[in-house]
């Protein structure tokens, strides 16, 4: 019998989308071997469809993401565009019954409906790539820690600002460090979001939403970004064995609090050694105690890893449903 097919549409074919499409070819073989479901990339939406792109001749390239989201032939919509309108496309796909997978933290953290879907553990709303790229924190919070009382979340969630601060504390100029981050494909499509704290704030809102099972909009996060003093503060902190980092913090006691701000970490802080594009997340759970994750928090391949994890999850779900139908 032919393997069931999961037809996939991809919105965005830039740093993340291209890497995802490239690695999907290999992952498809692994996923089919493990789940019996064949994932097939059928359609891509971008801003400039006429640009030369390395895609399989079978894949249709268009410039209409909403049309792709509404395409009844697609079971799965993967979104890696960073576009403002992306939450509308994602909701359109989710509401017609497709599974959505997104790397776009702003689209999620600025939409009550998508946050509600994450808070409710909607099986068709997957967003591993939206927070801390390769660190599997979204599913860990959603599933592995679902019996826990999460009391606090602390993290270094923006790889670009850490990359720049790490270079600057060692003597690089701010402008050179930013140019290097952009050249490495680490910066956001709009890199101001990396430095004004809004990228980290969106990720914190998503983590808090999943941890506390209630939609927490990005606007509820108090934010202070890096300013003109950051370069000298980073250098003087480093000279005294400490480090300036943009820290995201959320906790429940005292009525709750969500905050992103530059902070000098002391020499004994467990997050002190986070540098380059590494992200770090620390949870305080009532029973498990302090848990920490460190890993690549930006970059095409690292984010593609998270998107592929969600696609593999969707394939496993499809396989489970197919087996249940046969059994019934
Ligand atoms: N870069 C990272 O390290 C990273 C890490 C984690 C998460 N993310 C998230 O992943 C998403 C994509 O980031 P990226 O770095 O890959 O961005 P990017 O390199 O700028 O690529 C954006 C892609 O989306 C397409 N696009 C943008 N606006 C569109 C619109 N209105 N309609 C149709 N297509 C549109 C672009 O089309 P064209 O090719 O025609 O320009 C391009 O293919 C963002 O949400 C970002 O926050 C990025």
PDB file of N, CA and C in Angstrom, residues 249-300:
ATOM      1  N   UNK A 249      12.960  37.616  31.876  1.00  0.00           N
ATOM      2  CA  UNK A 249      12.592  37.081  33.193  1.00  0.00           C
ATOM      3  C   UNK A 249      11.078  37.049  33.339  1.00  0.00           C
ATOM      4  N   UNK A 250      10.531  35.958  33.825  1.00  0.00           N
ATOM      5  CA  UNK A 250       9.092  35.928  34.140  1.00  0.00           C
ATOM      6  C   UNK A 250       8.920  35.104  35.400  1.00  0.00           C
ATOM      7  N   UNK A 251       8.106  35.587  36.309  1.00  0.00           N
ATOM      8  CA  UNK A 251       7.849  34.791  37.504  1.00  0.00           C
ATOM      9  C   UNK A 251       6.433  35.029  37.980  1.00  0.00           C
ATOM     10  N   UNK A 252       5.954  34.116  38.811  1.00  0.00           N
ATOM     11  CA  UNK A 252       4.541  34.159  39.202  1.00  0.00           C
ATOM     12  C   UNK A 252       4.318  34.799  40.569  1.00  0.00           C
ATOM     13  N   UNK A 253       5.315  34.761  41.452  1.00  0.00           N
ATOM     14  CA  UNK A 253       5.045  35.264  42.797  1.00  0.00           C
ATOM     15  C   UNK A 253       4.817  36.786  42.787  1.00  0.00           C
ATOM     16  N   UNK A 254       4.107  37.247  43.790  1.00  0.00           N
ATOM     17  CA  UNK A 254       3.854  38.690  43.917  1.00  0.00           C
ATOM     18  C   UNK A 254       3.019  39.235  42.773  1.00  0.00           C
ATOM     19  N   UNK A 255       2.114  38.436  42.219  1.00  0.00           N
ATOM     20  CA  UNK A 255       1.235  38.950  41.168  1.00  0.00           C
ATOM     21  C   UNK A 255       1.785  38.749  39.771  1.00  0.00           C
ATOM     22  N   UNK A 256       3.012  38.276  39.673  1.00  0.00           N
ATOM     23  CA  UNK A 256       3.567  37.969  38.355  1.00  0.00           C
ATOM     24  C   UNK A 256       4.293  39.139  37.722  1.00  0.00           C
ATOM     25  N   UNK A 257       5.221  38.809  36.850  1.00  0.00           N
ATOM     26  CA  UNK A 257       6.074  39.837  36.279  1.00  0.00           C
ATOM     27  C   UNK A 257       6.693  39.309  34.992  1.00  0.00           C
ATOM     28  N   UNK A 258       6.759  40.131  33.959  1.00  0.00           N
ATOM     29  CA  UNK A 258       7.451  39.745  32.721  1.00  0.00           C
ATOM     30  C   UNK A 258       8.338  40.914  32.312  1.00  0.00           C
ATOM     31  N   UNK A 259       9.614  40.637  32.117  1.00  0.00           N
ATOM     32  CA  UNK A 259      10.576  41.723  31.948  1.00  0.00           C
ATOM     33  C   UNK A 259      11.726  41.308  31.030  1.00  0.00           C
ATOM     34  N   UNK A 260      12.114  42.216  30.118  1.00  0.00           N
ATOM     35  CA  UNK A 260      13.338  42.017  29.324  1.00  0.00           C
ATOM     36  C   UNK A 260      14.186  43.255  29.505  1.00  0.00           C
ATOM     37  N   UNK A 261      15.454  43.082  29.892  1.00  0.00           N
ATOM     38  CA  UNK A 261      16.318  44.245  30.071  1.00  0.00           C
ATOM     39  C   UNK A 261      17.789  43.829  30.021  1.00  0.00           C
ATOM     40  N   UNK A 262      18.679  44.767  29.663  1.00  0.00           N
ATOM     41  CA  UNK A 262      20.106  44.456  29.735  1.00  0.00           C
ATOM     42  C   UNK A 262      20.504  44.403  31.198  1.00  0.00           C
ATOM     43  N   UNK A 263      21.293  43.390  31.550  1.00  0.00           N
ATOM     44  CA  UNK A 263      21.660  43.221  32.954  1.00  0.00           C
ATOM     45  C   UNK A 263      23.106  42.735  33.020  1.00  0.00           C
ATOM     46  N   UNK A 264      23.865  43.227  33.991  1.00  0.00           N
ATOM     47  CA  UNK A 264      25.233  42.727  34.183  1.00  0.00           C
ATOM     48  C   UNK A 264      25.146  41.468  35.043  1.00  0.00           C
ATOM     49  N   UNK A 265      25.603  40.338  34.475  1.00  0.00           N
ATOM     50  CA  UNK A 265      25.568  39.062  35.204  1.00  0.00           C
ATOM     51  C   UNK A 265      26.835  38.935  36.049  1.00  0.00           C
ATOM     52  N   UNK A 266      26.647  38.521  37.289  1.00  0.00           N
ATOM     53  CA  UNK A 266      27.791  38.381  38.199  1.00  0.00           C
ATOM     54  C   UNK A 266      28.596  37.128  37.844  1.00  0.00           C
ATOM     55  N   UNK A 267      29.822  37.050  38.368  1.00  0.00           N
ATOM     56  CA  UNK A 267      30.745  35.964  38.003  1.00  0.00           C
ATOM     57  C   UNK A 267      30.210  34.580  38.345  1.00  0.00           C
ATOM     58  N   UNK A 268      29.327  34.482  39.342  1.00  0.00           N
ATOM     59  CA  UNK A 268      28.817  33.157  39.723  1.00  0.00           C
ATOM     60  C   UNK A 268      27.453  32.837  39.096  1.00  0.00           C
ATOM     61  N   UNK A 269      27.007  33.676  38.153  1.00  0.00           N
ATOM     62  CA  UNK A 269      25.701  33.418  37.519  1.00  0.00           C
ATOM     63  C   UNK A 269      25.824  32.246  36.533  1.00  0.00           C
ATOM     64  N   UNK A 270      24.932  31.246  36.620  1.00  0.00           N
ATOM     65  CA  UNK A 270      25.021  30.096  35.712  1.00  0.00           C
ATOM     66  C   UNK A 270      24.896  30.477  34.229  1.00  0.00           C
ATOM     67  N   UNK A 271      24.360  31.653  33.948  1.00  0.00           N
ATOM     68  CA  UNK A 271      24.212  32.060  32.543  1.00  0.00           C
ATOM     69  C   UNK A 271      25.407  32.883  32.054  1.00  0.00           C
ATOM     70  N   UNK A 272      26.420  33.079  32.942  1.00  0.00           N
ATOM     71  CA  UNK A 272      27.537  33.982  32.611  1.00  0.00           C
ATOM     72  C   UNK A 272      28.240  33.602  31.311  1.00  0.00           C
ATOM     73  N   UNK A 273      28.387  32.302  31.050  1.00  0.00           N
ATOM     74  CA  UNK A 273      29.229  31.898  29.917  1.00  0.00           C
ATOM     75  C   UNK A 273      28.467  31.823  28.597  1.00  0.00           C
ATOM     76  N   UNK A 274      27.253  32.304  28.589  1.00  0.00           N
ATOM     77  CA  UNK A 274      26.490  32.298  27.335  1.00  0.00           C
ATOM     78  C   UNK A 274      27.075  33.366  26.411  1.00  0.00           C
ATOM     79  N   UNK A 275      27.576  32.914  25.255  1.00  0.00           N
ATOM     80  CA  UNK A 275      28.158  33.879  24.324  1.00  0.00           C
ATOM     81  C   UNK A 275      27.853  33.447  22.890  1.00  0.00           C
ATOM     82  N   UNK A 276      28.309  34.252  21.927  1.00  0.00           N
ATOM     83  CA  UNK A 276      27.991  33.972  20.525  1.00  0.00           C
ATOM     84  C   UNK A 276      26.477  33.955  20.342  1.00  0.00           C
ATOM     85  N   UNK A 277      26.012  33.039  19.487  1.00  0.00           N
ATOM     86  CA  UNK A 277      24.558  33.005  19.219  1.00  0.00           C
ATOM     87  C   UNK A 277      23.842  32.009  20.122  1.00  0.00           C
ATOM     88  N   UNK A 278      24.517  31.609  21.201  1.00  0.00           N
ATOM     89  CA  UNK A 278      23.905  30.640  22.118  1.00  0.00           C
ATOM     90  C   UNK A 278      22.750  31.286  22.888  1.00  0.00           C
ATOM     91  N   UNK A 279      21.709  30.502  23.098  1.00  0.00           N
ATOM     92  CA  UNK A 279      20.607  30.921  23.980  1.00  0.00           C
ATOM     93  C   UNK A 279      20.670  30.077  25.251  1.00  0.00           C
ATOM     94  N   UNK A 280      20.073  30.593  26.307  1.00  0.00           N
ATOM     95  CA  UNK A 280      19.994  29.830  27.552  1.00  0.00           C
ATOM     96  C   UNK A 280      18.607  30.022  28.142  1.00  0.00           C
ATOM     97  N   UNK A 281      18.081  28.948  28.720  1.00  0.00           N
ATOM     98  CA  UNK A 281      16.778  29.039  29.394  1.00  0.00           C
ATOM     99  C   UNK A 281      16.889  28.324  30.725  1.00  0.00           C
ATOM    100  N   UNK A 282      16.365  28.984  31.754  1.00  0.00           N
ATOM    101  CA  UNK A 282      16.399  28.410  33.099  1.00  0.00           C
ATOM    102  C   UNK A 282      14.963  28.417  33.615  1.00  0.00           C
ATOM    103  N   UNK A 283      14.511  27.265  34.106  1.00  0.00           N
ATOM    104  CA  UNK A 283      13.166  27.190  34.686  1.00  0.00           C
ATOM    105  C   UNK A 283      13.282  26.856  36.155  1.00  0.00           C
ATOM    106  N   UNK A 284      12.384  27.420  36.941  1.00  0.00           N
ATOM    107  CA  UNK A 284      12.270  27.013  38.333  1.00  0.00           C
ATOM    108  C   UNK A 284      10.919  26.302  38.453  1.00  0.00           C
ATOM    109  N   UNK A 285      10.975  24.969  38.621  1.00  0.00           N
ATOM    110  CA  UNK A 285       9.756  24.165  38.702  1.00  0.00           C
ATOM    111  C   UNK A 285       9.610  23.648  40.132  1.00  0.00           C
ATOM    112  N   UNK A 286       8.358  23.622  40.609  1.00  0.00           N
ATOM    113  CA  UNK A 286       8.118  23.316  42.029  1.00  0.00           C
ATOM    114  C   UNK A 286       8.739  21.984  42.440  1.00  0.00           C
ATOM    115  N   UNK A 287       8.596  20.950  41.611  1.00  0.00           N
ATOM    116  CA  UNK A 287       9.125  19.635  41.989  1.00  0.00           C
ATOM    117  C   UNK A 287      10.507  19.380  41.397  1.00  0.00           C
ATOM    118  N   UNK A 288      10.681  19.741  40.137  1.00  0.00           N
ATOM    119  CA  UNK A 288      11.953  19.439  39.462  1.00  0.00           C
ATOM    120  C   UNK A 288      13.079  20.358  39.922  1.00  0.00           C
ATOM    121  N   UNK A 289      12.734  21.533  40.434  1.00  0.00           N
ATOM    122  CA  UNK A 289      13.763  22.495  40.851  1.00  0.00           C
ATOM    123  C   UNK A 289      14.285  23.273  39.657  1.00  0.00           C
ATOM    124  N   UNK A 290      15.578  23.614  39.686  1.00  0.00           N
ATOM    125  CA  UNK A 290      16.170  24.436  38.622  1.00  0.00           C
ATOM    126  C   UNK A 290      16.574  23.561  37.443  1.00  0.00           C
ATOM    127  N   UNK A 291      16.061  23.928  36.272  1.00  0.00           N
ATOM    128  CA  UNK A 291      16.424  23.203  35.049  1.00  0.00           C
ATOM    129  C   UNK A 291      17.024  24.209  34.083  1.00  0.00           C
ATOM    130  N   UNK A 292      18.066  23.791  33.345  1.00  0.00           N
ATOM    131  CA  UNK A 292      18.697  24.732  32.401  1.00  0.00           C
ATOM    132  C   UNK A 292      18.975  24.072  31.058  1.00  0.00           C
ATOM    133  N   UNK A 293      18.809  24.871  30.011  1.00  0.00           N
ATOM    134  CA  UNK A 293      19.139  24.427  28.655  1.00  0.00           C
ATOM    135  C   UNK A 293      20.039  25.475  28.013  1.00  0.00           C
ATOM    136  N   UNK A 294      21.024  25.020  27.259  1.00  0.00           N
ATOM    137  CA  UNK A 294      21.901  25.912  26.500  1.00  0.00           C
ATOM    138  C   UNK A 294      21.986  25.366  25.074  1.00  0.00           C
ATOM    139  N   UNK A 295      22.005  26.225  24.087  1.00  0.00           N
ATOM    140  CA  UNK A 295      22.143  25.718  22.720  1.00  0.00           C
ATOM    141  C   UNK A 295      22.010  26.822  21.701  1.00  0.00           C
ATOM    142  N   UNK A 296      22.206  26.459  20.417  1.00  0.00           N
ATOM    143  CA  UNK A 296      22.149  27.469  19.366  1.00  0.00           C
ATOM    144  C   UNK A 296      20.762  28.104  19.281  1.00  0.00           C
ATOM    145  N   UNK A 297      20.719  29.432  19.366  1.00  0.00           N
ATOM    146  CA  UNK A 297      19.438  30.126  19.428  1.00  0.00           C
ATOM    147  C   UNK A 297      19.097  30.888  18.164  1.00  0.00           C
ATOM    148  N   UNK A 298      19.897  30.742  17.117  1.00  0.00           N
ATOM    149  CA  UNK A 298      19.610  31.434  15.860  1.00  0.00           C
ATOM    150  C   UNK A 298      20.375  30.733  14.750  1.00  0.00           C
ATOM    151  N   UNK A 299      20.058  31.135  13.518  1.00  0.00           N
ATOM    152  CA  UNK A 299      20.741  30.544  12.364  1.00  0.00           C
ATOM    153  C   UNK A 299      19.802  29.635  11.593  1.00  0.00           C
ATOM    154  N   UNK A 300      20.038  29.568  10.289  1.00  0.00           N
ATOM    155  CA  UNK A 300      19.134  28.822   9.413  1.00  0.00           C
ATOM    156  C   UNK A 300      19.006  27.358   9.802  1.00  0.00           C
TER     157      UNK A 300
END
